[in-house]
Structure formats: C-alpha cells, structure tokens
Amino acid sequence: MSAATTATTATTTTAAAPPRVLRARTLVELLQAHGHGPFTGVPCSFLGPVISCLEAEHPQEYVIAANEGEAVALAAGAHLAGRRPVVILQNSGLGNAVNPLTSLCHTLRLPVLLLVTWRGRPGHPDEPQHELMGRITPDMLTAMGVRNELLPDDPALLAQRLEAAAEHMAATGLPFAFIVPKGAIAPYEAPGGGRAPAPGPPLMKRAGAIGHIVSAMDPHTLLVATTGKTARELERDRDRPENLYVVGSMGCASSVALGVAMHARGRPVAVLDGDGAALMRLEAMAAIGRHHDTDLCHILLDNESYESTGGQPTASAGVDFAAIAAACGYRDTHDVADAEALRAAVLRAQRDGGAQLIRVRIAPGSDPNLGRPALAPPASAARFKEAIAR
C-alpha cells in the first residue's frame, strides 16, 4: 500500500508528514555505486542540483550537451565504449530526443538511463508551454518503448529500482526512464561556496543590455525574444506591440525571426537570443547566413550559463560565434562587452542591413522578483501579427 493510501487512515488531528526529498549527492552516489556514468544532458531546474553536484565533485563525469538529442547520441556512444551512461533532460526536451531514442537507441539496442523531469505535471501549475508535454510525458515515453516510473524519494527503494532498471536494460537493450517531479531533489550546496566570479571588468546584466538595444534600434523594428528571462525582462521593461515573446521551444526564436524577416519585407527585424538557445539550434545560423540579404539583426546575449535552471555553464565560453556567423554567410559580425559598443553595433547593423550578428558578453544575474509574462502566449502572437500587418 502506498504512503498516499495509508495516510487516509490517520486521524484528522495528525499533521501530514513533510514530503521527502533526495539530496543531489545521494542520487549521484547511488547511480555511481550501481555502475552508472558518465552523465550528459541539458539542465532543468528540477535536476539543477544534480548537475551542480556533478560539476563540483565529478566534473570529469559530466558532459555539457547543447540539446537533448545530442545528449542521447553521446550516451549511445558511451554505451558502445563500455559505460552505463545517464541522460539528464527536461521533459520539454523529449521532442529533441525522439529521433535518437527511436531510430538510434531502439534500432541498435543501445540502452541509456534517462532522468526526465516532469514540468507541467497534471494538477501541478506550471508555465503554459509545459502544459501539453506535462500531460503526455509518461505516455510519450511508453509509446517510444521506454519503460518509465517515478523517481523514488527513499534511497533504499531507489537502490532497488536502479537494480530493476539495470536488469530491464540488460534484458531488452532499451532505455529506461525515471520521471523526476518538482521538488524531488534538494538544493545543492557546493563545497567552498561554488564557483568564483570570473576576473576582469564588470559586465552588463541582461536587463541593462536589453534596455540599450531597444533604445538604440529603429522604433519600427519587429523584435523576437527567446524563451526564459530574456522575454520576461523585455516584457517587463520594454513592452510594445512589435515584440513577440517566445515561450518554450528553446533555440527556435532566431528561426522564427528569420521567417518573419523573409516575409515582412520593409520592416527591420531583430531577435534577442541566448547562448544556450543558440547552441541548441546552431543550424539556424546556417539558414540566416544563407539568406544574408534579409534584414535580420541577430543579437546573442551571452552570459555563459543556463541561468533559469540554476546557473549551470553552457559551452559558449569556448565558442567563437562571430567566426561561425561569418562562415555561415552573415553580412557582418560584432562582439561587444559594454554599453557604448553595444549601442554602436545596433545602430551600425540596422544602418547597413542584411544578416548581422551582435554577440553581447553579459554577466549572469537578474531580479529575483522577476515575474512571469503578463501577456498570454496566444495574445502575444496575435498582437504581433497585427503589428506586422499595420
């Protein structure tokens, strides 16, 4: 009988026991004790503590992936080399992982262990972009032939279920998934207080950079903002009908902006992108470069982190986005790190026209009281369509 069932027999005067949570270190140690590793994936705040633990205590065992499909493929390769890999992903990223899970892991019988967070779980309010995927997550995994169950909150039971998962993967050659609900993992406290700040002069934060961008650009610019805090800060500080706030679909904002720019001729278009989002969909830069005569200013706000999920690092520190953009065919590129250079780059890019990249090096950090978008996503899209039509 489950704990939820037995609780109904208690007297009404008995206080409900607080929900149990796993410590990130406990989960990592249990996985390693059962022979699992390396770990790869894209962060979700539900599993952010686990990634923070791996980075701090087992950095050689954690591989930063740009998207979930890449993570599954990396894990498949690790399995071929004799390891028992673990893929960490948000359930919204299952869309990116469908192809390698079905046509790679299933076809070649390459079992990988998945830790899939359950954003948008029915009965648990979340952001609108998680509602559909939250409703179908278990069924979607099952439809792909991935046996799945909730991550146990008791270490002893988790150890048993890890054995069962290993037996299933060995017998079938298929992946196995633990679904991780909100609050299942306790916050992680890094030994010594975490990473030291990077040396050098102070950088702008994203909200300040957005302010300089909007004030410098042509007021008729159609502006597309990537998901997360970028869209939320733009709406809070610089809301206007010509703004589109993309929610979810991480990495797609620049392609949406290209589609707008190709068909809303005569209107300047810009996109506020992020380093994690750009890395997730680098192919978008190839398409933008191929249509380099289209007036699209691609502004990449780079704080080298997945800030919304706890500040885990992206791989952007070692990436020369300007060189990539130039190789893809962008008309010009700019790499800036201060307000004056940023404003000058925006003015020049819009004056010269064509596909332009502006990489803006910014510091992580945002208002802790930053709210969720006030405008419902369908209303944002409808208002944007009307602004284009005017």
Short mmCIF file of C-alpha atoms in Angstrom, two decimals:
data_model
loop_
_atom_site.label_atom_id
_atom_site.label_comp_id
_atom_site.label_asym_id
_atom_site.label_seq_id
_atom_site.Cartn_x
_atom_site.Cartn_y
_atom_site.Cartn_z
CA MET A 1 0.00 0.00 0.00
CA SER A 2 1.35 3.40 -0.92
CA ALA A 3 2.13 6.16 1.55
CA ALA A 4 -0.65 8.20 -0.02
CA THR A 5 -3.13 5.39 0.66
CA THR A 6 -2.07 4.69 4.24
CA ALA A 7 -2.27 8.38 5.07
CA THR A 8 -6.06 8.25 4.72
CA THR A 9 -6.31 6.03 7.81
CA ALA A 10 -4.68 8.58 10.10
CA THR A 11 -6.77 10.72 12.45
CA THR A 12 -7.68 14.18 11.33
CA THR A 13 -5.56 15.68 14.12
CA THR A 14 -2.34 14.15 12.80
CA ALA A 15 -0.25 16.60 10.79
CA ALA A 16 0.81 15.41 7.35
CA ALA A 17 4.47 14.42 7.13
CA PRO A 18 6.57 16.76 5.02
CA PRO A 19 7.45 15.35 1.61
CA ARG A 20 10.80 13.62 1.43
CA VAL A 21 13.42 14.82 -0.99
CA LEU A 22 16.64 13.26 -2.18
CA ARG A 23 19.93 15.05 -1.73
CA ALA A 24 21.70 15.55 -5.04
CA ARG A 25 24.85 13.93 -3.71
CA THR A 26 22.85 10.90 -2.55
CA LEU A 27 21.35 10.42 -6.01
CA VAL A 28 24.71 10.79 -7.75
CA GLU A 29 26.41 8.41 -5.34
CA LEU A 30 23.68 5.80 -5.73
CA LEU A 31 23.89 5.99 -9.51
CA GLN A 32 27.66 5.65 -9.43
CA ALA A 33 27.51 2.82 -6.90
CA HIS A 34 25.33 0.91 -9.37
CA GLY A 35 27.85 1.48 -12.14
CA HIS A 36 26.16 4.39 -13.93
CA GLY A 37 28.08 7.16 -15.64
CA PRO A 38 29.07 9.33 -17.42
CA PHE A 39 26.30 11.92 -17.25
CA THR A 40 25.23 14.24 -20.04
CA GLY A 41 22.27 16.45 -20.80
CA VAL A 42 20.62 19.85 -20.76
CA PRO A 43 19.67 21.36 -17.39
CA CYS A 44 16.22 21.69 -15.87
CA SER A 45 15.77 23.45 -12.54
CA PHE A 46 14.24 20.26 -11.11
CA LEU A 47 17.58 18.47 -11.70
CA GLY A 48 19.81 21.55 -11.45
CA PRO A 49 21.17 20.39 -8.06
CA VAL A 50 22.34 17.11 -9.61
CA ILE A 51 24.23 18.89 -12.38
CA SER A 52 25.73 21.32 -9.86
CA CYS A 53 26.90 18.36 -7.79
CA LEU A 54 28.46 16.68 -10.83
CA GLU A 55 30.24 19.87 -11.87
CA ALA A 56 31.62 20.46 -8.38
CA GLU A 57 32.52 16.91 -7.38
CA HIS A 58 32.75 14.81 -10.57
CA PRO A 59 33.48 17.24 -13.43
CA GLN A 60 35.19 14.54 -15.49
CA GLU A 61 31.91 12.59 -15.49
CA TYR A 62 29.62 15.35 -16.78
CA VAL A 63 29.46 16.35 -20.45
CA ILE A 64 27.62 19.57 -21.37
CA ALA A 65 25.26 18.91 -24.28
CA ALA A 66 23.75 21.61 -26.46
CA ASN A 67 20.45 19.77 -26.90
CA GLU A 68 18.78 16.62 -25.67
CA GLY A 69 19.16 14.71 -28.93
CA GLU A 70 22.90 15.29 -28.81
CA ALA A 71 22.93 14.06 -25.21
CA VAL A 72 21.21 10.78 -26.17
CA ALA A 73 23.70 10.27 -29.02
CA LEU A 74 26.66 10.98 -26.71
CA ALA A 75 25.24 8.46 -24.25
CA ALA A 76 24.81 5.89 -27.00
CA GLY A 77 28.47 6.26 -27.87
CA ALA A 78 29.47 5.92 -24.23
CA HIS A 79 27.47 2.70 -24.01
CA LEU A 80 29.27 1.32 -27.06
CA ALA A 81 32.56 2.09 -25.28
CA GLY A 82 31.52 0.02 -22.26
CA ARG A 83 29.95 2.63 -19.96
CA ARG A 84 26.44 2.86 -18.50
CA PRO A 85 25.51 6.48 -19.28
CA VAL A 86 22.83 8.69 -17.77
CA VAL A 87 20.98 11.37 -19.77
CA ILE A 88 19.51 14.34 -17.87
CA LEU A 89 16.74 16.30 -19.58
CA GLN A 90 13.64 18.39 -19.08
CA ASN A 91 10.52 16.70 -20.42
CA SER A 92 10.04 19.56 -22.90
CA GLY A 93 13.31 18.35 -24.43
CA LEU A 94 11.81 14.95 -25.20
CA GLY A 95 10.86 16.45 -28.54
CA ASN A 96 14.55 16.89 -29.36
CA ALA A 97 15.31 13.36 -28.17
CA VAL A 98 12.60 11.44 -30.05
CA ASN A 99 14.69 10.67 -33.12
CA PRO A 100 17.81 9.30 -31.39
CA LEU A 101 15.72 7.40 -28.83
CA THR A 102 13.64 5.71 -31.53
CA SER A 103 15.90 5.41 -34.55
CA LEU A 104 19.27 5.10 -32.78
CA CYS A 105 18.89 3.54 -29.34
CA HIS A 106 15.92 1.35 -30.27
CA THR A 107 17.32 0.25 -33.62
CA LEU A 108 20.84 -0.56 -32.38
CA ARG A 109 19.64 -1.70 -28.94
CA LEU A 110 21.71 0.83 -27.03
CA PRO A 111 20.20 1.20 -23.54
CA VAL A 112 20.67 4.51 -21.75
CA LEU A 113 19.25 5.57 -18.40
CA LEU A 114 17.14 8.73 -18.55
CA LEU A 115 16.31 11.19 -15.78
CA VAL A 116 13.36 13.12 -17.23
CA THR A 117 11.83 15.98 -15.26
CA TRP A 118 8.05 16.36 -15.13
CA ARG A 119 7.31 20.01 -15.84
CA GLY A 120 3.58 20.63 -16.33
CA ARG A 121 2.54 17.56 -14.36
CA PRO A 122 -1.28 17.48 -14.27
CA GLY A 123 -2.55 19.05 -11.08
CA HIS A 124 0.67 21.00 -10.53
CA PRO A 125 0.53 24.53 -12.02
CA ASP A 126 3.41 25.45 -14.32
CA GLU A 127 4.15 27.73 -17.25
CA PRO A 128 1.85 27.41 -20.30
CA GLN A 129 4.50 25.93 -22.58
CA HIS A 130 4.73 22.88 -20.29
CA GLU A 131 1.03 22.04 -20.13
CA LEU A 132 0.80 19.75 -23.17
CA MET A 133 4.10 17.95 -22.68
CA GLY A 134 3.39 17.56 -18.97
CA ARG A 135 0.11 15.84 -19.76
CA ILE A 136 1.65 13.36 -22.21
CA THR A 137 5.13 12.71 -20.75
CA PRO A 138 4.58 9.17 -19.35
CA ASP A 139 2.51 8.11 -22.37
CA MET A 140 5.10 9.55 -24.77
CA LEU A 141 7.90 7.58 -23.13
CA THR A 142 5.79 4.44 -23.21
CA ALA A 143 4.92 4.98 -26.87
CA MET A 144 8.66 5.09 -27.64
CA GLY A 145 9.21 1.78 -25.86
CA VAL A 146 10.91 3.44 -22.89
CA ARG A 147 9.82 1.85 -19.63
CA ASN A 148 9.32 4.58 -17.05
CA GLU A 149 8.38 5.23 -13.42
CA LEU A 150 8.57 7.99 -10.84
CA LEU A 151 11.94 8.51 -9.18
CA PRO A 152 11.64 7.08 -5.64
CA ASP A 153 12.29 9.55 -2.82
CA ASP A 154 13.66 6.85 -0.50
CA PRO A 155 17.34 5.93 -1.07
CA ALA A 156 16.81 2.26 -0.21
CA LEU A 157 13.89 1.95 -2.61
CA LEU A 158 15.82 3.87 -5.26
CA ALA A 159 18.68 1.38 -4.97
CA GLN A 160 16.21 -1.45 -5.61
CA ARG A 161 14.67 0.31 -8.60
CA LEU A 162 18.11 1.02 -10.07
CA GLU A 163 18.75 -2.73 -9.98
CA ALA A 164 15.42 -3.34 -11.71
CA ALA A 165 16.22 -0.70 -14.33
CA ALA A 166 19.62 -2.28 -15.00
CA GLU A 167 18.02 -5.71 -15.39
CA HIS A 168 15.43 -4.32 -17.81
CA MET A 169 18.05 -2.56 -19.94
CA ALA A 170 20.29 -5.64 -19.99
CA ALA A 171 17.40 -7.91 -20.99
CA THR A 172 15.85 -5.67 -23.65
CA GLY A 173 18.62 -3.39 -24.85
CA LEU A 174 16.18 -0.48 -24.46
CA PRO A 175 16.35 2.74 -22.44
CA PHE A 176 14.73 3.16 -19.04
CA ALA A 177 13.47 6.46 -17.61
CA PHE A 178 12.94 7.78 -14.11
CA ILE A 179 10.48 10.69 -14.14
CA VAL A 180 11.50 13.40 -11.68
CA PRO A 181 8.73 15.59 -10.25
CA LYS A 182 9.17 19.11 -8.93
CA GLY A 183 10.87 19.27 -5.55
CA ALA A 184 12.20 15.71 -5.70
CA ILE A 185 15.83 16.87 -5.36
CA ALA A 186 17.03 19.14 -2.56
CA PRO A 187 19.12 22.23 -3.40
CA TYR A 188 22.84 21.56 -3.66
CA GLU A 189 25.39 23.48 -1.62
CA ALA A 190 28.79 23.39 -3.28
CA PRO A 191 31.83 22.88 -1.04
CA GLY A 192 33.54 26.22 -0.55
CA GLY A 193 30.56 28.26 -1.78
CA GLY A 194 30.58 27.46 -5.52
CA ARG A 195 32.41 28.97 -8.48
CA ALA A 196 34.45 32.12 -8.08
CA PRO A 197 33.42 35.06 -10.26
CA ALA A 198 35.36 35.47 -13.48
CA PRO A 199 38.15 38.09 -13.40
CA GLY A 200 38.01 41.23 -15.49
CA PRO A 201 35.91 44.40 -15.70
CA PRO A 202 32.25 44.14 -14.70
CA LEU A 203 29.84 43.26 -17.48
CA MET A 204 26.30 44.45 -18.05
CA LYS A 205 23.49 42.23 -16.93
CA ARG A 206 20.90 41.12 -19.44
CA ALA A 207 18.17 43.60 -18.42
CA GLY A 208 20.54 46.54 -18.86
CA ALA A 209 21.74 45.24 -22.22
CA ILE A 210 18.14 44.85 -23.42
CA GLY A 211 17.46 48.46 -22.48
CA HIS A 212 20.40 49.72 -24.53
CA ILE A 213 19.40 47.56 -27.50
CA VAL A 214 15.79 48.72 -27.62
CA SER A 215 16.66 52.38 -27.15
CA ALA A 216 19.24 52.22 -29.99
CA MET A 217 17.24 50.31 -32.57
CA ASP A 218 14.77 51.66 -35.10
CA PRO A 219 11.43 52.03 -33.23
CA HIS A 220 9.65 50.18 -36.06
CA THR A 221 11.77 47.06 -35.51
CA LEU A 222 9.91 43.79 -35.07
CA LEU A 223 11.61 42.20 -32.08
CA VAL A 224 11.50 38.49 -31.24
CA ALA A 225 12.73 37.41 -27.78
CA THR A 226 13.87 33.93 -26.85
CA THR A 227 12.25 31.96 -24.05
CA GLY A 228 13.04 32.44 -20.37
CA LYS A 229 14.23 35.54 -18.61
CA THR A 230 15.06 37.36 -21.85
CA ALA A 231 11.41 37.50 -22.89
CA ARG A 232 10.30 38.20 -19.33
CA GLU A 233 12.68 41.15 -18.89
CA LEU A 234 11.80 42.58 -22.29
CA GLU A 235 8.09 42.47 -21.49
CA ARG A 236 8.54 43.97 -18.03
CA ASP A 237 10.78 46.84 -19.14
CA ARG A 238 10.07 47.49 -22.84
CA ASP A 239 6.69 46.02 -23.74
CA ARG A 240 5.21 47.10 -27.09
CA PRO A 241 3.04 45.53 -29.81
CA GLU A 242 6.09 44.93 -32.04
CA ASN A 243 7.53 42.45 -29.50
CA LEU A 244 6.98 38.70 -29.71
CA TYR A 245 7.70 36.76 -26.53
CA VAL A 246 8.60 33.19 -27.43
CA VAL A 247 7.90 30.79 -24.58
CA GLY A 248 9.26 27.25 -24.69
CA SER A 249 10.72 25.93 -27.97
CA MET A 250 14.22 26.80 -26.80
CA GLY A 251 16.52 27.67 -29.68
CA CYS A 252 13.73 28.44 -32.17
CA ALA A 253 13.45 32.22 -31.71
CA SER A 254 16.11 33.03 -34.31
CA SER A 255 14.39 30.83 -36.90
CA VAL A 256 11.04 32.44 -36.09
CA ALA A 257 12.67 35.83 -36.60
CA LEU A 258 14.14 34.75 -39.94
CA GLY A 259 10.72 33.61 -41.11
CA VAL A 260 9.28 36.99 -40.12
CA ALA A 261 12.12 38.90 -41.80
CA MET A 262 11.77 36.99 -45.08
CA HIS A 263 8.07 37.78 -45.39
CA ALA A 264 7.62 41.13 -43.63
CA ARG A 265 9.67 42.99 -46.22
CA GLY A 266 10.42 46.61 -45.50
CA ARG A 267 10.40 46.14 -41.73
CA PRO A 268 13.64 45.75 -39.77
CA VAL A 269 13.66 42.59 -37.64
CA ALA A 270 15.80 41.67 -34.65
CA VAL A 271 15.97 38.69 -32.33
CA LEU A 272 17.18 38.58 -28.75
CA ASP A 273 18.83 35.17 -28.48
CA GLY A 274 20.76 33.45 -25.69
CA ASP A 275 23.95 31.41 -25.67
CA GLY A 276 22.25 28.20 -24.55
CA ALA A 277 19.44 28.69 -27.04
CA ALA A 278 21.83 29.46 -29.91
CA LEU A 279 23.91 26.38 -29.16
CA MET A 280 20.79 24.23 -29.05
CA ARG A 281 19.91 25.21 -32.63
CA LEU A 282 23.15 26.21 -34.34
CA GLU A 283 21.66 25.18 -37.67
CA ALA A 284 19.59 28.39 -37.51
CA MET A 285 22.76 30.38 -38.14
CA ALA A 286 23.38 28.46 -41.35
CA ALA A 287 19.90 29.38 -42.60
CA ILE A 288 20.29 33.04 -41.59
CA GLY A 289 23.64 33.21 -43.37
CA ARG A 290 22.18 31.62 -46.49
CA HIS A 291 19.63 34.45 -46.57
CA HIS A 292 22.18 37.13 -45.74
CA ASP A 293 20.35 39.83 -47.73
CA THR A 294 17.41 39.61 -45.32
CA ASP A 295 17.37 42.42 -42.74
CA LEU A 296 17.75 40.44 -39.53
CA CYS A 297 19.83 41.61 -36.59
CA HIS A 298 20.72 38.52 -34.54
CA ILE A 299 21.61 39.71 -31.03
CA LEU A 300 23.12 36.97 -28.90
CA LEU A 301 23.11 37.75 -25.16
CA ASP A 302 25.87 35.51 -23.79
CA ASN A 303 26.26 35.02 -20.03
CA GLU A 304 27.81 31.55 -20.44
CA SER A 305 25.12 29.95 -18.32
CA TYR A 306 21.71 28.32 -18.15
CA GLU A 307 20.60 30.95 -15.68
CA SER A 308 16.96 29.90 -15.36
CA THR A 309 17.90 26.42 -14.17
CA GLY A 310 20.48 27.41 -11.57
CA GLY A 311 23.40 28.90 -13.48
CA GLN A 312 24.97 25.73 -14.86
CA PRO A 313 27.52 26.62 -17.57
CA THR A 314 26.84 26.37 -21.26
CA ALA A 315 29.66 25.57 -23.69
CA SER A 316 29.68 29.12 -25.05
CA ALA A 317 32.95 30.19 -23.41
CA GLY A 318 34.89 28.19 -25.99
CA VAL A 319 32.74 29.14 -28.99
CA ASP A 320 33.56 31.92 -31.44
CA PHE A 321 30.04 32.83 -32.53
CA ALA A 322 31.30 35.65 -34.75
CA ALA A 323 33.51 33.25 -36.71
CA ILE A 324 30.60 30.81 -37.06
CA ALA A 325 28.32 33.57 -38.31
CA ALA A 326 30.93 34.76 -40.80
CA ALA A 327 31.46 31.22 -42.07
CA CYS A 328 27.69 30.82 -42.45
CA GLY A 329 27.49 33.95 -44.61
CA TYR A 330 26.29 36.72 -42.29
CA ARG A 331 26.95 40.12 -43.83
CA ASP A 332 28.80 41.37 -40.72
CA THR A 333 29.51 40.46 -37.10
CA HIS A 334 30.16 42.35 -33.88
CA ASP A 335 31.48 41.16 -30.50
CA VAL A 336 30.83 43.67 -27.70
CA ALA A 337 31.02 43.82 -23.91
CA ASP A 338 29.98 47.33 -22.87
CA ALA A 339 27.01 49.65 -23.34
CA GLU A 340 28.66 52.12 -25.71
CA ALA A 341 29.93 49.41 -28.06
CA LEU A 342 26.56 47.66 -27.94
CA ARG A 343 24.60 50.76 -28.92
CA ALA A 344 27.07 51.50 -31.72
CA ALA A 345 26.79 47.93 -33.03
CA VAL A 346 22.99 48.04 -33.09
CA LEU A 347 22.99 51.37 -34.95
CA ARG A 348 25.56 50.15 -37.47
CA ALA A 349 23.86 46.79 -38.03
CA GLN A 350 20.50 48.38 -38.73
CA ARG A 351 22.07 51.07 -40.91
CA ASP A 352 23.98 48.56 -43.06
CA GLY A 353 21.18 45.99 -43.23
CA GLY A 354 21.33 42.32 -44.11
CA ALA A 355 22.03 39.49 -41.69
CA GLN A 356 24.10 40.79 -38.79
CA LEU A 357 25.30 39.10 -35.60
CA ILE A 358 25.94 41.02 -32.40
CA ARG A 359 27.38 38.89 -29.62
CA VAL A 360 26.93 40.70 -26.30
CA ARG A 361 29.02 39.41 -23.42
CA ILE A 362 26.97 39.91 -20.27
CA ALA A 363 27.09 38.87 -16.63
CA PRO A 364 24.67 36.32 -15.19
CA GLY A 365 22.09 37.60 -12.76
CA SER A 366 18.58 39.00 -12.74
CA ASP A 367 15.97 40.48 -10.45
CA PRO A 368 14.94 37.71 -8.01
CA ASN A 369 11.40 39.10 -8.12
CA LEU A 370 11.18 38.92 -11.92
CA GLY A 371 7.64 37.82 -12.70
CA ARG A 372 6.21 35.53 -15.32
CA PRO A 373 4.92 37.02 -18.57
CA ALA A 374 1.74 39.01 -18.03
CA LEU A 375 0.58 38.57 -21.64
CA ALA A 376 -0.74 35.13 -22.53
CA PRO A 377 1.25 33.50 -25.36
CA PRO A 378 -1.66 33.44 -27.87
CA ALA A 379 -2.34 37.11 -27.15
CA SER A 380 1.33 37.94 -27.68
CA ALA A 381 1.31 36.21 -31.07
CA ALA A 382 -1.97 37.84 -32.15
CA ARG A 383 -0.78 41.30 -31.16
CA PHE A 384 2.50 40.77 -33.03
CA LYS A 385 0.65 39.68 -36.18
CA GLU A 386 -1.45 42.85 -36.03
CA ALA A 387 1.70 44.96 -35.63
CA ILE A 388 3.20 43.40 -38.76
CA ALA A 389 0.02 43.96 -40.74
CA ARG A 390 -0.13 47.68 -39.95
#
